[in-house]
mmCIF file of C-alpha atoms in Angstrom:
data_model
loop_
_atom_site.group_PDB
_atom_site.id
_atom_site.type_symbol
_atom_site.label_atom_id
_atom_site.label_comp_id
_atom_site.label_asym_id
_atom_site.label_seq_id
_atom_site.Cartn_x
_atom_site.Cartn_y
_atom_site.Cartn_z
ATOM 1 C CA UNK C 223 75.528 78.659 100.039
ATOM 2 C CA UNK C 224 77.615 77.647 103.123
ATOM 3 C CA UNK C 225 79.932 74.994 102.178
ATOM 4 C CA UNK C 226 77.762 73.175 99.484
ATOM 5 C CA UNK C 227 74.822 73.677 101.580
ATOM 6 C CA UNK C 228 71.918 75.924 100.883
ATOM 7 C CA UNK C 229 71.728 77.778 104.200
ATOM 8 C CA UNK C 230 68.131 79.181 103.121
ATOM 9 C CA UNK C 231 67.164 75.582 104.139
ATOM 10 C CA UNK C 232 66.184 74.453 107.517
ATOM 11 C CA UNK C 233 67.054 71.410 109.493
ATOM 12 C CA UNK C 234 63.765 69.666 108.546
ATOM 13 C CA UNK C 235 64.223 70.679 104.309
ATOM 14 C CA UNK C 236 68.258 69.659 104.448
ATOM 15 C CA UNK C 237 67.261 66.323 106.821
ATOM 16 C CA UNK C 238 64.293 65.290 104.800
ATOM 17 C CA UNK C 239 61.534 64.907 107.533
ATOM 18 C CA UNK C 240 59.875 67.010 110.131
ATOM 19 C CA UNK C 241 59.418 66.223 113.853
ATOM 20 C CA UNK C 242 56.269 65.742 115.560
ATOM 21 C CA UNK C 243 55.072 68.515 117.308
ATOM 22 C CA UNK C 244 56.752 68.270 121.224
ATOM 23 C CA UNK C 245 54.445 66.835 123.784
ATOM 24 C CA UNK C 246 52.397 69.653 125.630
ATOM 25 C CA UNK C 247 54.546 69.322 128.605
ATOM 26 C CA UNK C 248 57.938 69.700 126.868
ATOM 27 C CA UNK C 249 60.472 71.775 128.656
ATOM 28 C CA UNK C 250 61.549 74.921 126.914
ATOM 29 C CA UNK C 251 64.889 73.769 124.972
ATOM 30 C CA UNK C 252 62.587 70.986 123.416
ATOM 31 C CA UNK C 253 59.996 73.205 122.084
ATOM 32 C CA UNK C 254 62.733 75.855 121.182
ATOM 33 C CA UNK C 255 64.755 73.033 119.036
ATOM 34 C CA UNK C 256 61.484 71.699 117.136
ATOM 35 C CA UNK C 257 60.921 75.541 116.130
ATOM 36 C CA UNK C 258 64.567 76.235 115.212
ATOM 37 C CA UNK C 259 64.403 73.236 112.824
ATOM 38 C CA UNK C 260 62.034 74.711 111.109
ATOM 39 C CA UNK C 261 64.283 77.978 110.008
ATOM 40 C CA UNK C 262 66.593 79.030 107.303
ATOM 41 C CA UNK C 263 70.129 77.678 108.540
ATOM 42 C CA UNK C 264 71.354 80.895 107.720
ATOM 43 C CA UNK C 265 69.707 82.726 109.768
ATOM 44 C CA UNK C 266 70.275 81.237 113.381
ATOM 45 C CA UNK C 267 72.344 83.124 115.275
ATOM 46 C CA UNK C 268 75.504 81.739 118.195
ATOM 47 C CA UNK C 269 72.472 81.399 120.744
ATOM 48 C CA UNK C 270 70.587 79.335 119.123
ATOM 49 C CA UNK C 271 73.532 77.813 116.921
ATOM 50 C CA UNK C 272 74.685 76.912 120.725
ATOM 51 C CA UNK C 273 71.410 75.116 121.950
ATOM 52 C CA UNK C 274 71.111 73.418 118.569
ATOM 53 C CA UNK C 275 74.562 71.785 118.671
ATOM 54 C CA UNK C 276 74.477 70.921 122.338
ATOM 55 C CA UNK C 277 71.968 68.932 121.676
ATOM 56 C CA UNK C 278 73.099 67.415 118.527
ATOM 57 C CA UNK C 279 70.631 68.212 116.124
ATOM 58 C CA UNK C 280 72.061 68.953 112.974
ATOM 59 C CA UNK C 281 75.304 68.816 113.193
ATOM 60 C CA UNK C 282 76.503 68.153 109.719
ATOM 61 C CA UNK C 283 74.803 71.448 108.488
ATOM 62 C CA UNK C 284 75.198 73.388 112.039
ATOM 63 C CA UNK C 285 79.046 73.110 113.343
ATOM 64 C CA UNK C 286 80.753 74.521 109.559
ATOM 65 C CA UNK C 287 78.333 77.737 110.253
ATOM 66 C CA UNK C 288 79.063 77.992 113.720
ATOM 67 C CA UNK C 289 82.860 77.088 113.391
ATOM 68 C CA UNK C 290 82.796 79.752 110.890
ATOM 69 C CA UNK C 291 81.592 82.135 113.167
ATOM 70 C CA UNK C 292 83.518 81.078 115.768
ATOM 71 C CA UNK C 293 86.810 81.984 113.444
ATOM 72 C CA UNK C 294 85.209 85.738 112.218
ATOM 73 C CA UNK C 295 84.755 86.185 115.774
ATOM 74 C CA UNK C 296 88.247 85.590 117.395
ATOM 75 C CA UNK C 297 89.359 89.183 116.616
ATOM 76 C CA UNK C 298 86.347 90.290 118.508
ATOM 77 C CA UNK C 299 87.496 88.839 121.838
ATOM 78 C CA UNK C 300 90.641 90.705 121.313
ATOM 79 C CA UNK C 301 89.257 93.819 120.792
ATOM 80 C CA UNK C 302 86.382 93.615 123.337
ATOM 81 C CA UNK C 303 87.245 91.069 125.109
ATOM 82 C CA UNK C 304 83.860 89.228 124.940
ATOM 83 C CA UNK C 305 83.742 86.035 123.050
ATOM 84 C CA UNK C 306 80.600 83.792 122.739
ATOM 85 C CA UNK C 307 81.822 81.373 125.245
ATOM 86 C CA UNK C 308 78.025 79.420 125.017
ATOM 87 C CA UNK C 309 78.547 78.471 121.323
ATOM 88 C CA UNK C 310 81.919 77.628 121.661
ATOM 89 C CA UNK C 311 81.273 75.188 124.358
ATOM 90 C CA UNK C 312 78.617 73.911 122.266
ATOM 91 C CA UNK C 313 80.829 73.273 119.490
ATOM 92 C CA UNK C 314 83.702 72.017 121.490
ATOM 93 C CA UNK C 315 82.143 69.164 123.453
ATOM 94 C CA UNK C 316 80.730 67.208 120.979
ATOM 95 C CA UNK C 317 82.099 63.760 121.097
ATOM 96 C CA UNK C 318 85.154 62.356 119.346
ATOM 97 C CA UNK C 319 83.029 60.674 116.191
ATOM 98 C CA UNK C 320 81.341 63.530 115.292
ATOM 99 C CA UNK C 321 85.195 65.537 115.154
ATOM 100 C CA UNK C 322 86.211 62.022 113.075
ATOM 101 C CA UNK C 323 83.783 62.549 110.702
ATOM 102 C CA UNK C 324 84.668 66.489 110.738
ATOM 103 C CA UNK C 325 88.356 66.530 110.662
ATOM 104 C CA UNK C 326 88.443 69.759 108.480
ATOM 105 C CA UNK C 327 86.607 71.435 111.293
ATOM 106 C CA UNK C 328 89.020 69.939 113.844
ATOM 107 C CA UNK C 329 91.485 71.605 112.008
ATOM 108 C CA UNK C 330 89.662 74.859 111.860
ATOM 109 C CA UNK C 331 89.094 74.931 115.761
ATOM 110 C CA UNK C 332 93.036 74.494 116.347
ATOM 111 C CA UNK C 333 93.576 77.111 114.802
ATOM 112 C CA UNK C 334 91.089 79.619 116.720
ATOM 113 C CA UNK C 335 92.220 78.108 120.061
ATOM 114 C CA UNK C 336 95.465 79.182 120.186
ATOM 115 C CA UNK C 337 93.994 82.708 119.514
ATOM 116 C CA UNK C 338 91.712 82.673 122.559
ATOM 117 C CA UNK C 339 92.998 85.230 125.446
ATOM 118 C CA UNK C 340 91.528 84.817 128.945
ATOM 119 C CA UNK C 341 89.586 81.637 128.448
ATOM 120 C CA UNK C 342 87.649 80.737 131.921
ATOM 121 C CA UNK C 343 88.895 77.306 133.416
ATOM 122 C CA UNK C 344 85.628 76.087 132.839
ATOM 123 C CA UNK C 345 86.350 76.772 128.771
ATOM 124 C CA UNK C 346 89.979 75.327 129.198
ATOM 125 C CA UNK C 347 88.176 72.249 130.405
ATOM 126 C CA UNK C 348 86.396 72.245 127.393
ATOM 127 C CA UNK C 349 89.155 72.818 125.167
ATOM 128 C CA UNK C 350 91.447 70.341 126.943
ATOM 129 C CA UNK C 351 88.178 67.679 126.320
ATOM 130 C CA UNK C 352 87.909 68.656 122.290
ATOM 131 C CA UNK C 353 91.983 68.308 121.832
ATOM 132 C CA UNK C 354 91.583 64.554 123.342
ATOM 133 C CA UNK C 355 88.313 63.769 121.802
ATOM 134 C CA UNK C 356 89.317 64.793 118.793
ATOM 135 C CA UNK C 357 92.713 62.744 118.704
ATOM 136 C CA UNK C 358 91.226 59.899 119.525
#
């Protein structure tokens, strides 16, 4: 269990419904989200964590796990100096009502920043975008 929330679920058991099957001609991040939905929460990993969330499916159940991993991570950029840069700019630029209705997770996320080293501008963007989205 992952904050309340059975993370042996997927998306479509923790939503109630499942999605039509995508149209024959979807592009590839459509058919990989319909198939995603379909796992255990718990076991997605920051890739597809990262195309979930961009896309804004799920986010009630999807941005504590990933936020979590996001924070057991930090010490890895450190050490390594490879952080998953994809997820977090998944998590970061979702817009300012989802981070209202999330303000424990906004919390969360201030915290990690700070602890970032060596952020690409294009990530400082991103983290400049989340501070004001989410004060707003």
């Amino acid at each position: 269990m992952e904050d309340g929330v059975d993370t042996q679920k997927s998306l479509e058991q923790l939503e109630g419904f499942e999605w039509p099957a995508p149209p024959a001609d979807a592009t590839g991040l459509v058919k990989a989200a319909h198939e995603l939905r379909k796992r255990p929460i718990g076991s997605l990993n920051a890739h597809e964590l990262g195309r979930l969330i961009g896309q804004d499916i799920g986010l009630p159940w999807l941005l504590p796990i990933a936020v979590k991993i996001l924070r057991e991570t930090v010490d890895d950029q450190l050490l390594t100096g490879f952080y998953d840069d994809d997820l977090l700019t998944a998590v970061l630029t979702r817009k300012s009502n989802v981070w209202r209705s999330h303000p424990h997770l906004v919390a969360d996320l201030k915290e990690i920043i700070p602890l970032l080293e060596d952020t690409s501008p294009y990530i400082q963007v991103d983290i400049q975008g989340f501070l004001a989205e989410a004060d707003t």
